mmCIF file of C-alpha atoms in Angstrom:
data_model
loop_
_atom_site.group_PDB
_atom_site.id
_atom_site.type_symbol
_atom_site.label_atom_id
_atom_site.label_comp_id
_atom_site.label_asym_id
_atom_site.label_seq_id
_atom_site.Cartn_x
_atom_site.Cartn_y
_atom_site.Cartn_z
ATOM 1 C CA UNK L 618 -105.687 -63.333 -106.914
ATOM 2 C CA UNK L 619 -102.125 -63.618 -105.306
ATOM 3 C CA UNK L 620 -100.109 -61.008 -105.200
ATOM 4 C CA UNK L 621 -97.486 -60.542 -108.397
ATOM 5 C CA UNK L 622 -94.197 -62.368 -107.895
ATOM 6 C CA UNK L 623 -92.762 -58.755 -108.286
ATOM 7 C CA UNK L 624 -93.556 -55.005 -108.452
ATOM 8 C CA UNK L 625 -96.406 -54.505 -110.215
ATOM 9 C CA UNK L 626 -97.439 -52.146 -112.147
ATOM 10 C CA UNK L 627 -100.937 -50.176 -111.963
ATOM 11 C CA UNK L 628 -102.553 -49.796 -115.245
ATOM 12 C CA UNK L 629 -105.219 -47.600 -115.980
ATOM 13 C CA UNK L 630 -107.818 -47.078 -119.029
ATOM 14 C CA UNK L 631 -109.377 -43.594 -118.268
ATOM 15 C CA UNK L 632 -112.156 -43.106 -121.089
ATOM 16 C CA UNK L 633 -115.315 -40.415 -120.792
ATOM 17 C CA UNK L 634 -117.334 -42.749 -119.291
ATOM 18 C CA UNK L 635 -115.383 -45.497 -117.270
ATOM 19 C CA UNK L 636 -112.350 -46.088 -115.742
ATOM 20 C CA UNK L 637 -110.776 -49.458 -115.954
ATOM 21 C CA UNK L 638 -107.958 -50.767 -113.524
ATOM 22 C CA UNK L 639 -105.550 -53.299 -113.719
ATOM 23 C CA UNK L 640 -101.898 -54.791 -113.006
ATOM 24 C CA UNK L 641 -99.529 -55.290 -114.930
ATOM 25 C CA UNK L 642 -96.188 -57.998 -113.979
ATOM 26 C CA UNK L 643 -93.967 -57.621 -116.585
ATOM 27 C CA UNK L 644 -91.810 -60.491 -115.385
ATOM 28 C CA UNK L 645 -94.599 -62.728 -117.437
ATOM 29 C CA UNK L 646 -94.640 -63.004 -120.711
ATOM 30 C CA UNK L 647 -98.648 -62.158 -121.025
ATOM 31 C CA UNK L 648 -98.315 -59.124 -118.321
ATOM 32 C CA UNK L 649 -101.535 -58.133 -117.962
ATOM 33 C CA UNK L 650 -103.236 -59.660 -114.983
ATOM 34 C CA UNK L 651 -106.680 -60.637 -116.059
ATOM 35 C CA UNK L 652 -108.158 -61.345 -113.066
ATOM 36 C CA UNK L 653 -107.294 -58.306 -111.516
ATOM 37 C CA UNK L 654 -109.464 -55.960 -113.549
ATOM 38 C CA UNK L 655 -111.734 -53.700 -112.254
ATOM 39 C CA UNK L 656 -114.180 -51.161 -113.949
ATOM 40 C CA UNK L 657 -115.579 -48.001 -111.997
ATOM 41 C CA UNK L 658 -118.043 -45.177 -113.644
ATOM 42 C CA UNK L 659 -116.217 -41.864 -113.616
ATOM 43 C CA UNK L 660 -119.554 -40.204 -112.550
ATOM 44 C CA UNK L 661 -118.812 -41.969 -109.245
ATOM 45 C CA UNK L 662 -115.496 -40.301 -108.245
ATOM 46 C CA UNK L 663 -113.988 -36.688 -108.045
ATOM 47 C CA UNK L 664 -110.445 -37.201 -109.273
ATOM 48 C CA UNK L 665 -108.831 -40.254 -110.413
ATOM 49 C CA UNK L 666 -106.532 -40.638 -107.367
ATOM 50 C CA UNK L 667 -110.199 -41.409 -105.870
ATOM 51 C CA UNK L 668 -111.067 -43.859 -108.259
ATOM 52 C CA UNK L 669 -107.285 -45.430 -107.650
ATOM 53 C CA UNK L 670 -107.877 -45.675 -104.078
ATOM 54 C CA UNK L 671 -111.057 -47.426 -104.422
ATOM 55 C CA UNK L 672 -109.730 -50.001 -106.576
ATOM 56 C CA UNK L 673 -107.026 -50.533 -104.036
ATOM 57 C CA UNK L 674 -109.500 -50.580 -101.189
ATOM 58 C CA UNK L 675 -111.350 -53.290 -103.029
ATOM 59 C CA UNK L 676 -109.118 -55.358 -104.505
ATOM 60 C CA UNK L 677 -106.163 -55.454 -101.719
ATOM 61 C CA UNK L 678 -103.183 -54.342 -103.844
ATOM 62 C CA UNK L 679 -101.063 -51.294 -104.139
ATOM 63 C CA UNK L 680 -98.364 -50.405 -106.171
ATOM 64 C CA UNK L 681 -95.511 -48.048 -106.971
ATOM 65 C CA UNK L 682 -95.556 -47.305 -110.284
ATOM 66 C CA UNK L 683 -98.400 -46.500 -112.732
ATOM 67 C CA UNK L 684 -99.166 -46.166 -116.460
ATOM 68 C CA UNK L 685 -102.653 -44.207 -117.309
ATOM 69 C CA UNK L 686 -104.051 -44.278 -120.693
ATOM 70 C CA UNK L 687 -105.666 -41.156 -121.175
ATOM 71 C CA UNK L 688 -108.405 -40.062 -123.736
ATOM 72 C CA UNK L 689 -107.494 -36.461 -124.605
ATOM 73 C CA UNK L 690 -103.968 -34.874 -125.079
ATOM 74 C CA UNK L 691 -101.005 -35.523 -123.083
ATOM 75 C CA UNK L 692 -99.309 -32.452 -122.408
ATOM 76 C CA UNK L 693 -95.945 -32.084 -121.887
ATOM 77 C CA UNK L 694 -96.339 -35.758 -120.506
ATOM 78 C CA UNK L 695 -97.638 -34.518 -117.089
ATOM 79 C CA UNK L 696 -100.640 -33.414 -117.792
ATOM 80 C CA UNK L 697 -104.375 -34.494 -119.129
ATOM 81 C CA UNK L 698 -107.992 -32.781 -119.343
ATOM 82 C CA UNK L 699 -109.917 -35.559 -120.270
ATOM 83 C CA UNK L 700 -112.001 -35.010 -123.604
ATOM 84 C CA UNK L 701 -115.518 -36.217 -122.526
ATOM 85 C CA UNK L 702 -115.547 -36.196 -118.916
ATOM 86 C CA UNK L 703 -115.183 -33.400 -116.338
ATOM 87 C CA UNK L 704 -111.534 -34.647 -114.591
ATOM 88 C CA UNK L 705 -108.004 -33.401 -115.377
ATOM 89 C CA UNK L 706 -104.989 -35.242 -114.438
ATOM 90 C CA UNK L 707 -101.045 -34.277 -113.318
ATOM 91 C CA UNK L 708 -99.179 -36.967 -113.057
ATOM 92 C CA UNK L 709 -97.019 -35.340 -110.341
ATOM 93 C CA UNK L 710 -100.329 -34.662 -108.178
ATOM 94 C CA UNK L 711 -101.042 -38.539 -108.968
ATOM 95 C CA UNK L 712 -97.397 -39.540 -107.436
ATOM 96 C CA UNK L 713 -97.370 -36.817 -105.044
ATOM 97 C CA UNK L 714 -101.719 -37.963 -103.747
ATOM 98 C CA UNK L 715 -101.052 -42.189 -104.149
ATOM 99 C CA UNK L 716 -97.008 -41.760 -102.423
ATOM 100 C CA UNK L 717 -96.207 -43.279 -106.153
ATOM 101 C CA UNK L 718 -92.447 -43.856 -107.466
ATOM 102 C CA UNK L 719 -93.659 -43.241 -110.914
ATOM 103 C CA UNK L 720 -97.029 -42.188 -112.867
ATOM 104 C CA UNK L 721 -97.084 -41.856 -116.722
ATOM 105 C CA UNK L 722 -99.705 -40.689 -118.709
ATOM 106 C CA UNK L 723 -100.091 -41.726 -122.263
ATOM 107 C CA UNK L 724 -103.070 -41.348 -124.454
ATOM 108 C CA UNK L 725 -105.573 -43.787 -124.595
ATOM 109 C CA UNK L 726 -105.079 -44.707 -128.439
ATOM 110 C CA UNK L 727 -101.030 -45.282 -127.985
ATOM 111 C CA UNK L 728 -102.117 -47.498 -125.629
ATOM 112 C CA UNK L 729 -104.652 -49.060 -128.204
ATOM 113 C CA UNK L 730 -102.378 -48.874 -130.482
ATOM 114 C CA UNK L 731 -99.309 -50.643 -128.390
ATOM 115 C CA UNK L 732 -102.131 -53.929 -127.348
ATOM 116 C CA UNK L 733 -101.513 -54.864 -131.413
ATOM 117 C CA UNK L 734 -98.065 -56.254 -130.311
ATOM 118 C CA UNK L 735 -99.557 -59.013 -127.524
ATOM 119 C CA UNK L 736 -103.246 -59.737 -129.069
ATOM 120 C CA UNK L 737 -103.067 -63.025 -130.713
ATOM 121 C CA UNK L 738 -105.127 -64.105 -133.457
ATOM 122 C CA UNK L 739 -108.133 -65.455 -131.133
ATOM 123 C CA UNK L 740 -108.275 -61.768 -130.591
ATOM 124 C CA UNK L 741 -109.180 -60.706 -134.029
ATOM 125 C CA UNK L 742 -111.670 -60.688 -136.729
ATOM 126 C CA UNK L 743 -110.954 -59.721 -139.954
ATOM 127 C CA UNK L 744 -112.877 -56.873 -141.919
ATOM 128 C CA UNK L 745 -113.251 -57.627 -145.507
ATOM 129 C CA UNK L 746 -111.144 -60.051 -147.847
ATOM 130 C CA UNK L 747 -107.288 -59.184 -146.890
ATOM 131 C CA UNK L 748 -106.335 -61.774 -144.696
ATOM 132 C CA UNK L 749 -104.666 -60.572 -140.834
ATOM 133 C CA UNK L 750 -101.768 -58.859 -141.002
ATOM 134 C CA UNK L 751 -98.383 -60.568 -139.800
ATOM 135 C CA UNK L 752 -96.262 -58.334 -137.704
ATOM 136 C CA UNK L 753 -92.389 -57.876 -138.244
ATOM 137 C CA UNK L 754 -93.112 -59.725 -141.614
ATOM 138 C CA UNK L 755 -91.440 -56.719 -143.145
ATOM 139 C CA UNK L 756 -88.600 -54.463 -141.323
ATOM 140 C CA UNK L 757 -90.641 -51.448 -141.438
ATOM 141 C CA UNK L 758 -94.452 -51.483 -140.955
ATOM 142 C CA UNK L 759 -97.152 -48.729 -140.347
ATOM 143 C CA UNK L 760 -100.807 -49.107 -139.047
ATOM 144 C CA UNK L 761 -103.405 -47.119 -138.319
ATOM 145 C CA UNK L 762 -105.581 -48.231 -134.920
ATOM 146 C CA UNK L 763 -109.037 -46.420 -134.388
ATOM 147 C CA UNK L 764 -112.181 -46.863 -133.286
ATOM 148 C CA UNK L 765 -115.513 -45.555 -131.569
ATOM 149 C CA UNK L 766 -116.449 -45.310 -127.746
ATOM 150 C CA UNK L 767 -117.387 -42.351 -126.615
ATOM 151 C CA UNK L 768 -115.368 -40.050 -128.839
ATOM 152 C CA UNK L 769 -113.269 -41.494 -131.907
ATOM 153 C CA UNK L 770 -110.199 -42.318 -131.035
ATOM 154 C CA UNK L 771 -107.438 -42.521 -133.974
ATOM 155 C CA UNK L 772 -103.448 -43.653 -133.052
ATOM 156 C CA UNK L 773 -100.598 -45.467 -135.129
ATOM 157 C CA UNK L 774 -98.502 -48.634 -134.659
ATOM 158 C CA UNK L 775 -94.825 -47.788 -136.216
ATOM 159 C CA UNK L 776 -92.596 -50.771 -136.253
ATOM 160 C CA UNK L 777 -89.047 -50.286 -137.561
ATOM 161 C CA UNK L 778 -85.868 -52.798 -137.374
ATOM 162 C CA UNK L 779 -87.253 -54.707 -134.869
ATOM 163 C CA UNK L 780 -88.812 -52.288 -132.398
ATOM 164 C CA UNK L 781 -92.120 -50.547 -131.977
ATOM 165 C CA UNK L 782 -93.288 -47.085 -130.797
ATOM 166 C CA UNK L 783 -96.343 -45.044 -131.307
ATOM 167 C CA UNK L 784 -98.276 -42.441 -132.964
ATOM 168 C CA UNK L 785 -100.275 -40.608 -130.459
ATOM 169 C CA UNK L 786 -102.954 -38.111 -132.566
ATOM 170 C CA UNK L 787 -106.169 -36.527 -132.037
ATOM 171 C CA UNK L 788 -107.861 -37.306 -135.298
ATOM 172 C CA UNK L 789 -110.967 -37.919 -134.502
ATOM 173 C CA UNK L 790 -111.632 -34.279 -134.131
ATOM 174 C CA UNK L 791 -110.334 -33.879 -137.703
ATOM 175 C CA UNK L 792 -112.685 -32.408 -139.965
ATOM 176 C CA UNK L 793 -115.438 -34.679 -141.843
ATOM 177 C CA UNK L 794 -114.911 -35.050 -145.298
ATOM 178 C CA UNK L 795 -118.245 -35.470 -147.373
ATOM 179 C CA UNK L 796 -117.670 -38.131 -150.251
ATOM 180 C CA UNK L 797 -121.581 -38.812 -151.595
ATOM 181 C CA UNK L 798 -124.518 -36.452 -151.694
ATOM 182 C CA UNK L 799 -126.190 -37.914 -148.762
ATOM 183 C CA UNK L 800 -122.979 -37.072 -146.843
ATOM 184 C CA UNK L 801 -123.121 -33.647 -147.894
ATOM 185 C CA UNK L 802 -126.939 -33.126 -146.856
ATOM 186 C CA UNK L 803 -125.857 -34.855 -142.989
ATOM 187 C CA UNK L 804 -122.577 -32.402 -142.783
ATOM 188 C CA UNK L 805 -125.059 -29.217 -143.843
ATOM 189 C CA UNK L 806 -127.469 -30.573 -141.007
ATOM 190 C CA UNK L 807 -125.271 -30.872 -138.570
ATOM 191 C CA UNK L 808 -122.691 -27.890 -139.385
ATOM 192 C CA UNK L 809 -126.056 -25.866 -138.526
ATOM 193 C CA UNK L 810 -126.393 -28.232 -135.192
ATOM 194 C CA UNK L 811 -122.698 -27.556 -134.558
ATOM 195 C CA UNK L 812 -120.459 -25.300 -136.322
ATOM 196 C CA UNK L 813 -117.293 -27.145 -137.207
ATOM 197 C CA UNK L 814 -118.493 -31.019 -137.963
ATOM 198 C CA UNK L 815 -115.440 -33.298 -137.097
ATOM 199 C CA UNK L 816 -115.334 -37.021 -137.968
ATOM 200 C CA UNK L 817 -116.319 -37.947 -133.710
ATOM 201 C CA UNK L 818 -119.724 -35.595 -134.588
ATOM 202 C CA UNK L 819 -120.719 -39.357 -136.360
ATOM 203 C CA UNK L 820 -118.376 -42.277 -135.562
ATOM 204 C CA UNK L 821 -118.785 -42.643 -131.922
ATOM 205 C CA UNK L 822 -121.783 -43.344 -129.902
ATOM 206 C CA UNK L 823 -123.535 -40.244 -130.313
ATOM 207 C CA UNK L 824 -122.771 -40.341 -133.582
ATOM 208 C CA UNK L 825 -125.433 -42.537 -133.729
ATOM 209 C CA UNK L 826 -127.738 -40.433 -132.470
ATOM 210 C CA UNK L 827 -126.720 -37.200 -134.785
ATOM 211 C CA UNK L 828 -127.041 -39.696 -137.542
ATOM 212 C CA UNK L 829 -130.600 -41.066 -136.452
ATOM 213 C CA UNK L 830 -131.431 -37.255 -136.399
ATOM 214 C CA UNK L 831 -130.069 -36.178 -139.472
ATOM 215 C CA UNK L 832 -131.125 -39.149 -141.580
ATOM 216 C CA UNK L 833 -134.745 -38.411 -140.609
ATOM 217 C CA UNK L 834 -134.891 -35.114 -141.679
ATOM 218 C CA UNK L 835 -133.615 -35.117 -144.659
ATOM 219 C CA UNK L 836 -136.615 -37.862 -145.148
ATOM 220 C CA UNK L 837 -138.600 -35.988 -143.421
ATOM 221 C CA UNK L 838 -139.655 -38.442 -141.061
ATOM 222 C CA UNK L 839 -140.315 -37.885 -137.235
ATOM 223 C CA UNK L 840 -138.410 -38.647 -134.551
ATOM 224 C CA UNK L 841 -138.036 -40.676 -131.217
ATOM 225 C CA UNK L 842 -135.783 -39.607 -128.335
ATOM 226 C CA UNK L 843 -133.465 -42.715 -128.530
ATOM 227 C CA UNK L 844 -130.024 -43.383 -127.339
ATOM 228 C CA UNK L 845 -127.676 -45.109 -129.271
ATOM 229 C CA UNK L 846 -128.408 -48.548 -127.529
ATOM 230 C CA UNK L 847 -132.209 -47.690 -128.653
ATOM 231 C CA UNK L 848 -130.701 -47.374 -132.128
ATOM 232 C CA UNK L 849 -128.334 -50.555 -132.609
ATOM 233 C CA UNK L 850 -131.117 -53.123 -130.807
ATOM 234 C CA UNK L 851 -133.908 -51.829 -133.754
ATOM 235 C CA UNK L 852 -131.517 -52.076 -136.272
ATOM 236 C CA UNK L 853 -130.493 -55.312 -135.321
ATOM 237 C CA UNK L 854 -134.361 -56.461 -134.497
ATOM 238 C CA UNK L 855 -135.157 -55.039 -138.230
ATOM 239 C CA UNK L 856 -138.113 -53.053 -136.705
ATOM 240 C CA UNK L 857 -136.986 -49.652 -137.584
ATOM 241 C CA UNK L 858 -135.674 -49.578 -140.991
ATOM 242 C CA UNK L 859 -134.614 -45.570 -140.074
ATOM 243 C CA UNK L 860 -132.091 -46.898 -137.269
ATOM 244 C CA UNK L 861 -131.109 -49.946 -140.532
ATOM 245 C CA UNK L 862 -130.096 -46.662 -142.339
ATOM 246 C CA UNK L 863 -128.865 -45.123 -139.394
ATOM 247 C CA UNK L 864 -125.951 -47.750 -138.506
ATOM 248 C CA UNK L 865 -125.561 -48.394 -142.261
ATOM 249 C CA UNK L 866 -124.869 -45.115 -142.667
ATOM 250 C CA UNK L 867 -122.057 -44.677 -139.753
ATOM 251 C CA UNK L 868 -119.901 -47.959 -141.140
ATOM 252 C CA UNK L 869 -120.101 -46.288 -144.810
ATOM 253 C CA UNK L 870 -118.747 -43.574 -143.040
ATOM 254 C CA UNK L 871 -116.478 -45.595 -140.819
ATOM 255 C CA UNK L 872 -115.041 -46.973 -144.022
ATOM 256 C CA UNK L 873 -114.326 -43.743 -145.244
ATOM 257 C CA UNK L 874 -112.380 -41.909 -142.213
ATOM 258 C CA UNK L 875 -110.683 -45.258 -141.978
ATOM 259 C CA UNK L 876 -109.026 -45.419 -145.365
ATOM 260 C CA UNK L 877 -108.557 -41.450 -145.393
ATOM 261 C CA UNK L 878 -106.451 -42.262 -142.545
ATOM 262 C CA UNK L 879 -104.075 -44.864 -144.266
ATOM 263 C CA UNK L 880 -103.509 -42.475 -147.361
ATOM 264 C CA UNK L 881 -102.275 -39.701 -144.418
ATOM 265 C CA UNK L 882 -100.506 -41.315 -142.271
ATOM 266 C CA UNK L 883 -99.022 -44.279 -144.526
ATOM 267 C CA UNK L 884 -101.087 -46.838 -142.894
ATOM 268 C CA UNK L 885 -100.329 -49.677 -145.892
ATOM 269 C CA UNK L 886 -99.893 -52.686 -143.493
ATOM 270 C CA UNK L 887 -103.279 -52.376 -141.787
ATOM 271 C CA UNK L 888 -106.087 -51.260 -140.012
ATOM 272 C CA UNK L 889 -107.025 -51.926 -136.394
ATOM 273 C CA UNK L 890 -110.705 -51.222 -135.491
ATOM 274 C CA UNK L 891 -111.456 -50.822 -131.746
ATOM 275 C CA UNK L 892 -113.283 -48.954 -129.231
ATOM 276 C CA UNK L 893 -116.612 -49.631 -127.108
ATOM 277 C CA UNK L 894 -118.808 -49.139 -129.337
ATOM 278 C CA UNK L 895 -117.118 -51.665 -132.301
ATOM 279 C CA UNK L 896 -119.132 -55.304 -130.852
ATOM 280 C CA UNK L 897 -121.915 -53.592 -131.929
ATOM 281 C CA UNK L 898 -120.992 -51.973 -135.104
ATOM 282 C CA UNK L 899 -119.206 -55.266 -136.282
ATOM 283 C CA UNK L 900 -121.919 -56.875 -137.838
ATOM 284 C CA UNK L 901 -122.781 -53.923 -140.151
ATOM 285 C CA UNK L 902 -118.948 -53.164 -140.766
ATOM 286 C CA UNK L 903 -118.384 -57.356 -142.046
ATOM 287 C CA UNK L 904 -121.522 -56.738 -143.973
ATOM 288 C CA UNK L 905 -122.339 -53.135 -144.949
ATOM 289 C CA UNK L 906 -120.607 -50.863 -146.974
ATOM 290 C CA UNK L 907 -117.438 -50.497 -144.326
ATOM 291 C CA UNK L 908 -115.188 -51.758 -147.036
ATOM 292 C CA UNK L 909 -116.603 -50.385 -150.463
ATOM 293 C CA UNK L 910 -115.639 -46.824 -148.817
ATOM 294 C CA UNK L 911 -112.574 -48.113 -147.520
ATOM 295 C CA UNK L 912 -111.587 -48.896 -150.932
ATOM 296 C CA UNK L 913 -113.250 -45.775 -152.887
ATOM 297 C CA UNK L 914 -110.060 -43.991 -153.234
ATOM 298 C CA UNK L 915 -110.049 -43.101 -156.716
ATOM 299 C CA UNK L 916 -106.195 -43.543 -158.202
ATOM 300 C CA UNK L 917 -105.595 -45.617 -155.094
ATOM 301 C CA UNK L 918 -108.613 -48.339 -155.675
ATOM 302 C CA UNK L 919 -106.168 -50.809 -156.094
ATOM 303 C CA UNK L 920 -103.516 -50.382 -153.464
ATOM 304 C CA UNK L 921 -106.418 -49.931 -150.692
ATOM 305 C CA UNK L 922 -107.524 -53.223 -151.967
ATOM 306 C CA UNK L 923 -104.651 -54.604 -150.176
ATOM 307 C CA UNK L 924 -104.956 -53.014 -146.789
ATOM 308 C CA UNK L 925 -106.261 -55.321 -144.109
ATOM 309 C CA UNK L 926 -108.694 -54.229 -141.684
ATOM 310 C CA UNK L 927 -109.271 -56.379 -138.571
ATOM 311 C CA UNK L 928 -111.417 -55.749 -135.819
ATOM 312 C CA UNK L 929 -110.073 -56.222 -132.518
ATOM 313 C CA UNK L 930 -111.994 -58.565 -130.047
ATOM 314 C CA UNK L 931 -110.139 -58.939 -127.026
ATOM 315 C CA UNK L 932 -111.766 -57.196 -124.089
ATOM 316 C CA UNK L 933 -109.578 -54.520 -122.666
ATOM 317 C CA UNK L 934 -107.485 -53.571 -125.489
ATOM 318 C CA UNK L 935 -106.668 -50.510 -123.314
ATOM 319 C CA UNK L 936 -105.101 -52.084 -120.804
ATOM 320 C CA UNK L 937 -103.645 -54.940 -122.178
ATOM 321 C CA UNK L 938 -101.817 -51.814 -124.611
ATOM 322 C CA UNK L 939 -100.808 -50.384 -121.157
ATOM 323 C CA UNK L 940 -99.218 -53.400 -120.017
ATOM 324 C CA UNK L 941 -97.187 -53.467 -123.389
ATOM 325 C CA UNK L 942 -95.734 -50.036 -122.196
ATOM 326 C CA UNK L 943 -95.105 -51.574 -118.767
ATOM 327 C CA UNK L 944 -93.075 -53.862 -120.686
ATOM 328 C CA UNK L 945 -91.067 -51.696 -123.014
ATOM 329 C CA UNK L 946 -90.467 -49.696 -120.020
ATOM 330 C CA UNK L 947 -88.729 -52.510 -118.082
ATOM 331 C CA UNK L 948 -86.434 -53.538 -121.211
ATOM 332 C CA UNK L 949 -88.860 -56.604 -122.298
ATOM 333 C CA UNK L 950 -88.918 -57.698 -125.330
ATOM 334 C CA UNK L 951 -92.354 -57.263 -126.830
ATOM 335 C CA UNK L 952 -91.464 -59.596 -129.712
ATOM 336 C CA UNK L 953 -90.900 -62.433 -127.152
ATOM 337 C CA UNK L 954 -94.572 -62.115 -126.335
ATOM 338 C CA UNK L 955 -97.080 -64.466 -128.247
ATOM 339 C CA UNK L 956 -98.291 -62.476 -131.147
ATOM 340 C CA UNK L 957 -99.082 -62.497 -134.468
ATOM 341 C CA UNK L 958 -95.187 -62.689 -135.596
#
């Protein structure tokens, strides 16, 4: 790849298990430079200024100004410990390490959550019956973006008057909310397993596995060591019909966390499902009872109803939400860039 016409910017998508890298030229109107993606196992590396390094060892570039998306709180905007991996990250130590102009750390899901305004409709599947969403249709619009990886990540898309900014949250660790009896018999299994139960305890990859575990006890039925790959391939296959329960089970409880989320955070215009673990899931959420639990709001049947929810397809919805912030940060326009408006 040749070298940006200008600047670039280095983007980064630090989860708990990889680290993706990227840059970003915000002089284009699709910034983020596909071909210059790179993905690197955190297990491999220290610190993150390593992992940086590497990727400009291997790939030839440098640059002078970075945005990271982060999973785990921001604070103060200098700071990180990342939820599900061992590193923590200063932005100052980044600019001071890598002889950087500029580092900012967001969180991964306002990063997520910022990709909404440059994915296109190629990008996206929808989730049930409400058609896609059209952004800017209305001068003010609120959605809710979440999904599974290796933790559950939950963030907002606020768009008011014409421009855009974020909701950055950590509500996957909310609290799980039993809605049927089976629910309550999995929370009582896994409260003793856990203590608090939070909604990441079952939507994210382990979740699978808590799931697997729980369902089969409460049948009574033994157990395999599996991972969650194990699980998803013998659902798909039909062979197990415990791991068919198991994945049913998570998108029932997808659905639910999901539309709990729109009634507290106003989410009316739409949901955005992501994460790693969502190519997997999608089958059972288009299929399964993702939607019936969406919906199952009592009073509010008929108003979630109405809410879209669209799975996001594109490949590096991290980055590609990093290079949006690239963007705003130069003065772009983001509603210049092909979109769904």
């Amino acid at each position: 790849m040749s070298q940006p016409s200008r600047t670039p910017t280095l983007l980064a998508d630090l989860g708990g298990t990889n680290v993706r890298f990227a840059l970003a030229d915000t002089d284009l109107t699709a910034p983020l430079l596909t071909d210059s993606i790179r993905r690197y196992r955190v297990k491999d590396f220290d610190t993150l200024a390593e992992a940086i390094r590497q990727y400009f060892a291997d790939t030839g570039f440098s640059a002078k100004h970075a945005i990271i998306a982060a999973a785990g709180r921001i604070a103060d905007g200098e700071t990180v410990q990342i939820t599900n991996n061992p590193w923590a990250v200063s932005a100052q130590l980044l600019r001071d390490k890598l002889d950087m102009n500029s580092v900012r750390l967001v969180n991964d899901f306002a990063a997520q959550s910022m990709a909404v305004t440059l994915l296109t409709p190629k990008d996206l599947v929808t989730v049930g019956a409400p058609p896609l969403p059209r952004l800017g249709s209305h001068a003010s619009q609120t959605f809710v973006v979440m999904g599974p990886g290796t933790g559950l990540g939950v963030g907002g898309l606020l768009l008011r008057d014409g421009s855009c900014s974020v909701l950055e949250s950590e509500g996957g660790h909310a609290g799980f909310a039993a809605h049927t009896a089976e629910d309550v018999e999995i929370l009582h299994r896994l409260n003793q397993r856990f203590g608090r139960v939070s909604n990441e305890r079952m939507i994210c990859g382990n979740g699978l596995v808590n799931l697997y575990l729980a369902l089969a006890d409460i049948a009574g039925q033994p157990v395999e060591e599996l991972t969650p790959e194990n699980i998803t391939a013998r659902a798909v296959s039909g062979e197990d019909p415990l791991c068919v329960r198991t994945v049913e089970t998570l998108a029932g409880i997808f659905g639910s966390v999901a539309g709990d989320l729109v009634l507290t955070m106003g989410g009316w215009d739409g949901v955005y499902l992501t994460g790693g673990v969502l190519p997997s899931l999608l089958p059972w959420l288009q299929h399964g009872g993702f939607r019936e639990r969406f919906e199952a709001k009592g009073r509010f049947r008929d108003t979630m109803e109405q809410v879209p929810t669209v799975a996001i397809t594109h490949s590096e919805p991290g980055l590609l939400g990093a290079a949006a912030l690239a963007m705003q940060e130069t003065g772009h326009a983001l509603w210049a860039s092909p979109g769904q408006n």
